[in-house]
PDB file of C-alpha atoms in Angstrom:
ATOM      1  CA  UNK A   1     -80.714 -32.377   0.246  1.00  0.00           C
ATOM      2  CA  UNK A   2     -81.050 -35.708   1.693  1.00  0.00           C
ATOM      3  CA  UNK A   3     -81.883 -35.847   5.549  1.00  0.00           C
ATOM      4  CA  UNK A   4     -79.882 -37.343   8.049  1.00  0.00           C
ATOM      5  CA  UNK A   5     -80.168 -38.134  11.903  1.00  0.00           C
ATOM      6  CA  UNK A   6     -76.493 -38.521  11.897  1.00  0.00           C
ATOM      7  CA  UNK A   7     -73.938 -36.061  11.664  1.00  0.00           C
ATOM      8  CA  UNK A   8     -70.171 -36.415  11.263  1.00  0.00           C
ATOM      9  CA  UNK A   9     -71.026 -40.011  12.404  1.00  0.00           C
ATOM     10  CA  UNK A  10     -72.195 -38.695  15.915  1.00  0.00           C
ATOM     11  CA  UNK A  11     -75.541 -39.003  16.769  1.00  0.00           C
ATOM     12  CA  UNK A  12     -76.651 -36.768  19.023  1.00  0.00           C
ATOM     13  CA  UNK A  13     -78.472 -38.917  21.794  1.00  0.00           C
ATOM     14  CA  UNK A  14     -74.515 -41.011  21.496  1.00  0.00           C
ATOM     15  CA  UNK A  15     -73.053 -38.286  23.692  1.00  0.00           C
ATOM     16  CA  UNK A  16     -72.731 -39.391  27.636  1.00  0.00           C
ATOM     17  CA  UNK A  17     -74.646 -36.562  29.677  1.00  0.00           C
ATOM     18  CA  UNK A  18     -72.500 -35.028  32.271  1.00  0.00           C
ATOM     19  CA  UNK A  19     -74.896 -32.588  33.861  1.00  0.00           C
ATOM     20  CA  UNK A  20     -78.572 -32.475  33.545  1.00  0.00           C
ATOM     21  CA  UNK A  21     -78.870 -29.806  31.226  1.00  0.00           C
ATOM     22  CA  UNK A  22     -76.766 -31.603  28.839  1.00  0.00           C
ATOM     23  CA  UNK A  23     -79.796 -33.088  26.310  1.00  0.00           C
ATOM     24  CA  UNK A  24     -80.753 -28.865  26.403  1.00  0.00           C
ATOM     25  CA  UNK A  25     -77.805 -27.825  25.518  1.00  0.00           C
ATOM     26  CA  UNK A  26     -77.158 -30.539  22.875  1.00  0.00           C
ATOM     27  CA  UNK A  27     -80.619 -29.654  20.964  1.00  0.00           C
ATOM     28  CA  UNK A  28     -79.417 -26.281  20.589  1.00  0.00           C
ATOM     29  CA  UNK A  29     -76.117 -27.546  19.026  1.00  0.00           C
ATOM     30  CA  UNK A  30     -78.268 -30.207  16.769  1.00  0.00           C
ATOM     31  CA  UNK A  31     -80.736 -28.012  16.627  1.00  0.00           C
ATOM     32  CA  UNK A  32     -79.010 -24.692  15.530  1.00  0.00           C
ATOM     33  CA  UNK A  33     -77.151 -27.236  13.031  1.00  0.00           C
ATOM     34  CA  UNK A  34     -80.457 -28.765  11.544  1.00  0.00           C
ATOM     35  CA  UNK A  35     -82.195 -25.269  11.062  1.00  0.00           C
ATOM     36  CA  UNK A  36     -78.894 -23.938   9.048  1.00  0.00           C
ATOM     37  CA  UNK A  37     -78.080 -27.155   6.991  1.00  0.00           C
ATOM     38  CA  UNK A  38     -79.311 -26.750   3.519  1.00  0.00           C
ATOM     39  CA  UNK A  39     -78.863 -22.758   4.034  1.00  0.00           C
ATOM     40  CA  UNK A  40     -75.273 -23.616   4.994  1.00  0.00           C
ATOM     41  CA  UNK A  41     -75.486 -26.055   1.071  1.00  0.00           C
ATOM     42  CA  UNK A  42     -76.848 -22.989  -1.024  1.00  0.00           C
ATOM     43  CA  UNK A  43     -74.089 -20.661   0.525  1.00  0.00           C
ATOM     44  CA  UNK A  44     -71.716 -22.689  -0.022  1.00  0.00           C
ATOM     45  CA  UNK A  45     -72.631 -23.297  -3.877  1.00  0.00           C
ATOM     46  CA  UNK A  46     -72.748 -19.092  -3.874  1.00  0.00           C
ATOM     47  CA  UNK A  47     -68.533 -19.659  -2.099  1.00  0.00           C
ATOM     48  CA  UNK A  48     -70.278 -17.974   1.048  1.00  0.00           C
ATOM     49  CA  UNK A  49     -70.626 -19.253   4.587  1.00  0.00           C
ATOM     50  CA  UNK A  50     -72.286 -18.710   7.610  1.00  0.00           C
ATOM     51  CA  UNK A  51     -70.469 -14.918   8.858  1.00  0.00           C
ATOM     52  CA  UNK A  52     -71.252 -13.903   5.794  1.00  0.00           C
ATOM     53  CA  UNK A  53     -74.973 -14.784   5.782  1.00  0.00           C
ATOM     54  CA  UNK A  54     -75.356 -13.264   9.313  1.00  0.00           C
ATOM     55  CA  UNK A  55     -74.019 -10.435   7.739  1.00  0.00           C
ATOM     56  CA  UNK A  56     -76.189  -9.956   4.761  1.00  0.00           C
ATOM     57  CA  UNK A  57     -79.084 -10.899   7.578  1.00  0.00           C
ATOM     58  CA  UNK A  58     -78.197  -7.818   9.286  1.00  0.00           C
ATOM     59  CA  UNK A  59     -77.501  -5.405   6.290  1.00  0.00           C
ATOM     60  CA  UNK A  60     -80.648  -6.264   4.948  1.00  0.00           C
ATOM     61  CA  UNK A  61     -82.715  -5.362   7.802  1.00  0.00           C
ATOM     62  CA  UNK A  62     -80.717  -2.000   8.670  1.00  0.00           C
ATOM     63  CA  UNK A  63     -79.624  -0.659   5.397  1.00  0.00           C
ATOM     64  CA  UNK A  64     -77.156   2.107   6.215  1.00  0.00           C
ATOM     65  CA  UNK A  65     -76.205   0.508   8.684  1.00  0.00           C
ATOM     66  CA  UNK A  66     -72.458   1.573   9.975  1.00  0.00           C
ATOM     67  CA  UNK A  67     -69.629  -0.757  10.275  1.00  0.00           C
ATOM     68  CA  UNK A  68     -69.523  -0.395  13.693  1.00  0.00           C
ATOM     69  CA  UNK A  69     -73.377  -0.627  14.779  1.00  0.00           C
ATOM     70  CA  UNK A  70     -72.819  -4.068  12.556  1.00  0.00           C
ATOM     71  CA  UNK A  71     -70.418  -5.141  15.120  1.00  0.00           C
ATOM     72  CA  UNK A  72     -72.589  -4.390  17.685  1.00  0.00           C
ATOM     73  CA  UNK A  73     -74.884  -6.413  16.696  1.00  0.00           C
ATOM     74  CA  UNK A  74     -72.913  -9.097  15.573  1.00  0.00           C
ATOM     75  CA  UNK A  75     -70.877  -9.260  18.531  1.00  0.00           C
ATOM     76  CA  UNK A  76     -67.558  -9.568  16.799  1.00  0.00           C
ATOM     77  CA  UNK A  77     -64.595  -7.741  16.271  1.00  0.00           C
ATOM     78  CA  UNK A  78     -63.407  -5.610  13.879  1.00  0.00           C
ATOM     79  CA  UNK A  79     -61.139  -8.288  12.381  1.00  0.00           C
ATOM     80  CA  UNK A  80     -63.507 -10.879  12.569  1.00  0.00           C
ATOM     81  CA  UNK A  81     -65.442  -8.671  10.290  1.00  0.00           C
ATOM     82  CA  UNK A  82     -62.796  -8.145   7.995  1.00  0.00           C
ATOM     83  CA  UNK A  83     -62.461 -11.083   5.482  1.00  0.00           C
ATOM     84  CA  UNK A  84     -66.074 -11.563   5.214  1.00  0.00           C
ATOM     85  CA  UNK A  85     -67.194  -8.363   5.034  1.00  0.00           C
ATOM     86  CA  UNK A  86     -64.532  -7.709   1.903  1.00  0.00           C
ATOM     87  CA  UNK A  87     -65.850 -10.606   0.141  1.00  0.00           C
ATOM     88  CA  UNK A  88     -68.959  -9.950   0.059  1.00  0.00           C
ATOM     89  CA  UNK A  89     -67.983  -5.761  -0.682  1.00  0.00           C
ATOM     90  CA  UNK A  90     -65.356  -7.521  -3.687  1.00  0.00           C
ATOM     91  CA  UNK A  91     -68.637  -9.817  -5.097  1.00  0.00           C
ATOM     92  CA  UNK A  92     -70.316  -6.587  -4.976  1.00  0.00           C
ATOM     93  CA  UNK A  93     -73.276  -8.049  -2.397  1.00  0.00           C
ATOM     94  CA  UNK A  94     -72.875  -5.353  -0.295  1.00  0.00           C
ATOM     95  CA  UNK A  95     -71.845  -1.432  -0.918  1.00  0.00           C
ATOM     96  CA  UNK A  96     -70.497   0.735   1.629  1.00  0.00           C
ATOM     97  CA  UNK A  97     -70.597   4.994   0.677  1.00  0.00           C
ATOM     98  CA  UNK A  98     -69.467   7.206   3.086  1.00  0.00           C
ATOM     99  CA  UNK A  99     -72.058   9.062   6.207  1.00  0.00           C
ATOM    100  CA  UNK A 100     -72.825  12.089   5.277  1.00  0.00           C
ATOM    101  CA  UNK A 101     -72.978  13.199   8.718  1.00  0.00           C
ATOM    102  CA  UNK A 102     -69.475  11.614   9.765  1.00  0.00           C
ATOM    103  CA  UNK A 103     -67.337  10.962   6.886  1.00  0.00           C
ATOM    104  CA  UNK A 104     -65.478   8.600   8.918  1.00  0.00           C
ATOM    105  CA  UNK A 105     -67.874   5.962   9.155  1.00  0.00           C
ATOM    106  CA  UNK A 106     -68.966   3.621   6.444  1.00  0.00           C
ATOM    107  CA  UNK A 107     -72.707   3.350   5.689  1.00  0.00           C
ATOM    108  CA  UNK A 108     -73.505  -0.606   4.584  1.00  0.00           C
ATOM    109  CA  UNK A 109     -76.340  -1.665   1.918  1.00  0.00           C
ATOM    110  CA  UNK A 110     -77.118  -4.686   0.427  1.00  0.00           C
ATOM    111  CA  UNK A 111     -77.039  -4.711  -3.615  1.00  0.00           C
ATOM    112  CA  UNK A 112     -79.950  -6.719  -5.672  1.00  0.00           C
ATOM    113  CA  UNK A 113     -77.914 -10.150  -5.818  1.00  0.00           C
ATOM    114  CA  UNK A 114     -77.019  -9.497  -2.157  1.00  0.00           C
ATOM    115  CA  UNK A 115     -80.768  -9.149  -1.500  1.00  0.00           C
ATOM    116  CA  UNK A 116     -81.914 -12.391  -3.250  1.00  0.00           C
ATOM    117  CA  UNK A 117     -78.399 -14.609  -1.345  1.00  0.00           C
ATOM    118  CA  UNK A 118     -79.672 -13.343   1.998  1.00  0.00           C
ATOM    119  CA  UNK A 119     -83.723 -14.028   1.152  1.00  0.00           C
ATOM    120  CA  UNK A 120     -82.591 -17.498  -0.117  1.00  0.00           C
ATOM    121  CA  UNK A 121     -80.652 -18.448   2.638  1.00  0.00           C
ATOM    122  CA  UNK A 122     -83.065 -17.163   5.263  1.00  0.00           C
ATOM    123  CA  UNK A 123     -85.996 -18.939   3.251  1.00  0.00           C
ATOM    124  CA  UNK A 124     -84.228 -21.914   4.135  1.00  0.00           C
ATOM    125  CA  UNK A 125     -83.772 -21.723   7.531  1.00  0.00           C
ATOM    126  CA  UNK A 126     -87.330 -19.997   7.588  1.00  0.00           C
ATOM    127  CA  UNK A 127     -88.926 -23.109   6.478  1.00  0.00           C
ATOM    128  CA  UNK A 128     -87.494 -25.818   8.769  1.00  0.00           C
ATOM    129  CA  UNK A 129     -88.814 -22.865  11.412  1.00  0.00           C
ATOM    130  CA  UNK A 130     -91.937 -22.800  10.088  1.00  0.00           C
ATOM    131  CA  UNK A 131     -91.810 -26.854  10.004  1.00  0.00           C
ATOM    132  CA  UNK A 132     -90.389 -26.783  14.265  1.00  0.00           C
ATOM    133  CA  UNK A 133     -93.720 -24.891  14.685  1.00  0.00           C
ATOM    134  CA  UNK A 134     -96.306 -26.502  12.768  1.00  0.00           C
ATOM    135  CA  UNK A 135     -94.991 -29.723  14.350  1.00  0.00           C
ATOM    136  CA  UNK A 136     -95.079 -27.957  18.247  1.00  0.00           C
ATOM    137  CA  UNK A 137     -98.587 -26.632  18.031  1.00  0.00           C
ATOM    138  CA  UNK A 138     -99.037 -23.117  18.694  1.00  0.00           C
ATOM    139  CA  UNK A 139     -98.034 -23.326  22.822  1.00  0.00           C
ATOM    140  CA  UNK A 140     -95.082 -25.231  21.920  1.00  0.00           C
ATOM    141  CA  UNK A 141     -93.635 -21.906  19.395  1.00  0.00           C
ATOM    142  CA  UNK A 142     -94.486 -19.597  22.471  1.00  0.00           C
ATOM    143  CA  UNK A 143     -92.481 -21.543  25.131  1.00  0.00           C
ATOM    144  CA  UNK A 144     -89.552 -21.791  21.968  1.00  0.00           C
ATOM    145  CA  UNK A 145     -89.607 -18.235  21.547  1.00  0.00           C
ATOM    146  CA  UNK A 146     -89.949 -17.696  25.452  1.00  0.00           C
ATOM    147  CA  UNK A 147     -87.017 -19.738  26.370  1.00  0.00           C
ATOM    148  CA  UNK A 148     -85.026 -18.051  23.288  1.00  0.00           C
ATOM    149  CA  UNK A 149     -85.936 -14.668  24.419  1.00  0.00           C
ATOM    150  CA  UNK A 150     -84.849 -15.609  28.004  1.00  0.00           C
ATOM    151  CA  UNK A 151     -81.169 -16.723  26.343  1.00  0.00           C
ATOM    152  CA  UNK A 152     -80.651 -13.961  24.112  1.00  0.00           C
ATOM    153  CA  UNK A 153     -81.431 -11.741  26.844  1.00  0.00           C
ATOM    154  CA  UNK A 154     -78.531 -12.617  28.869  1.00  0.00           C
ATOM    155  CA  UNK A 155     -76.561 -10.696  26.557  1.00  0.00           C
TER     156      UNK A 155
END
């Protein structure tokens, strides 16, 4: 996929800054956008899309996971959920049995071809991370993760 500094015709250092944490904020929009663009291409060739790679993401690091502990972690509601969730069930990505221990809930799992969607995406998005860190040195990854830790932990 061919690179661009431009997106949507907008480049991001085109946008006037109305507070000084505006060029932050911005390079986690770019940013967030540049690590999930050619992940974003191979969904999309699969008819997937972003919720339902952070879906398989989840699934296949808890397998057995239960509906609800997915939208924990997600952070979304139930309806949110929903379509995606059903696609990927109908493609037969992801299989959902019963808990044995409460019948009511609904134990998640990812199936082979759900396995190698999710890998491929994440490979994707793993290797422009990989590329952000061999280009930052080794103190410029810890600071990344440090200031990412900080943000996710004001959930």
């Amino acid at each position: 996929m061919a690179k661009t500094s431009q997106a949507a015709g907008l480049h991001r250092a085109s946008l006037d800054k109305l507070h000084d944490l505006d060029a932050a904020l911005e390079l986690m929009y770019y940013g967030w956008r540049g690590m999930t663009l050619e992940a974003d291409a191979y969904l999309a060739k699969q008819g997937l899309s972003r919720p339902h790679h952070r879906i398989l993401y989840v699934v296949a690091r808890r397998p057995d996971i239960a509906i609800g502990a997915l939208l924990e972690v997600l952070g979304i509601s139930k309806q949110a959920l929903s379509r995606p969730l059903n696609l990927l069930l109908e493609r037969k990505l992801v299989t959902s049995k019963r808990s044995p221990e409460q019948h009511r809930s609904k134990l998640l799992r990812l199936t082979a071809a759900g396995q190698r969607i999710e890998q491929r995406a994440s490979d994707h998005e793993r290797n422009v991370m990989r590329q952000a860190f061999d280009r930052a040195g080794v103190s410029g990854a810890a600071a990344w993760m440090a200031v990412m830790e900080a943000i996710a932990d004001h959930n």
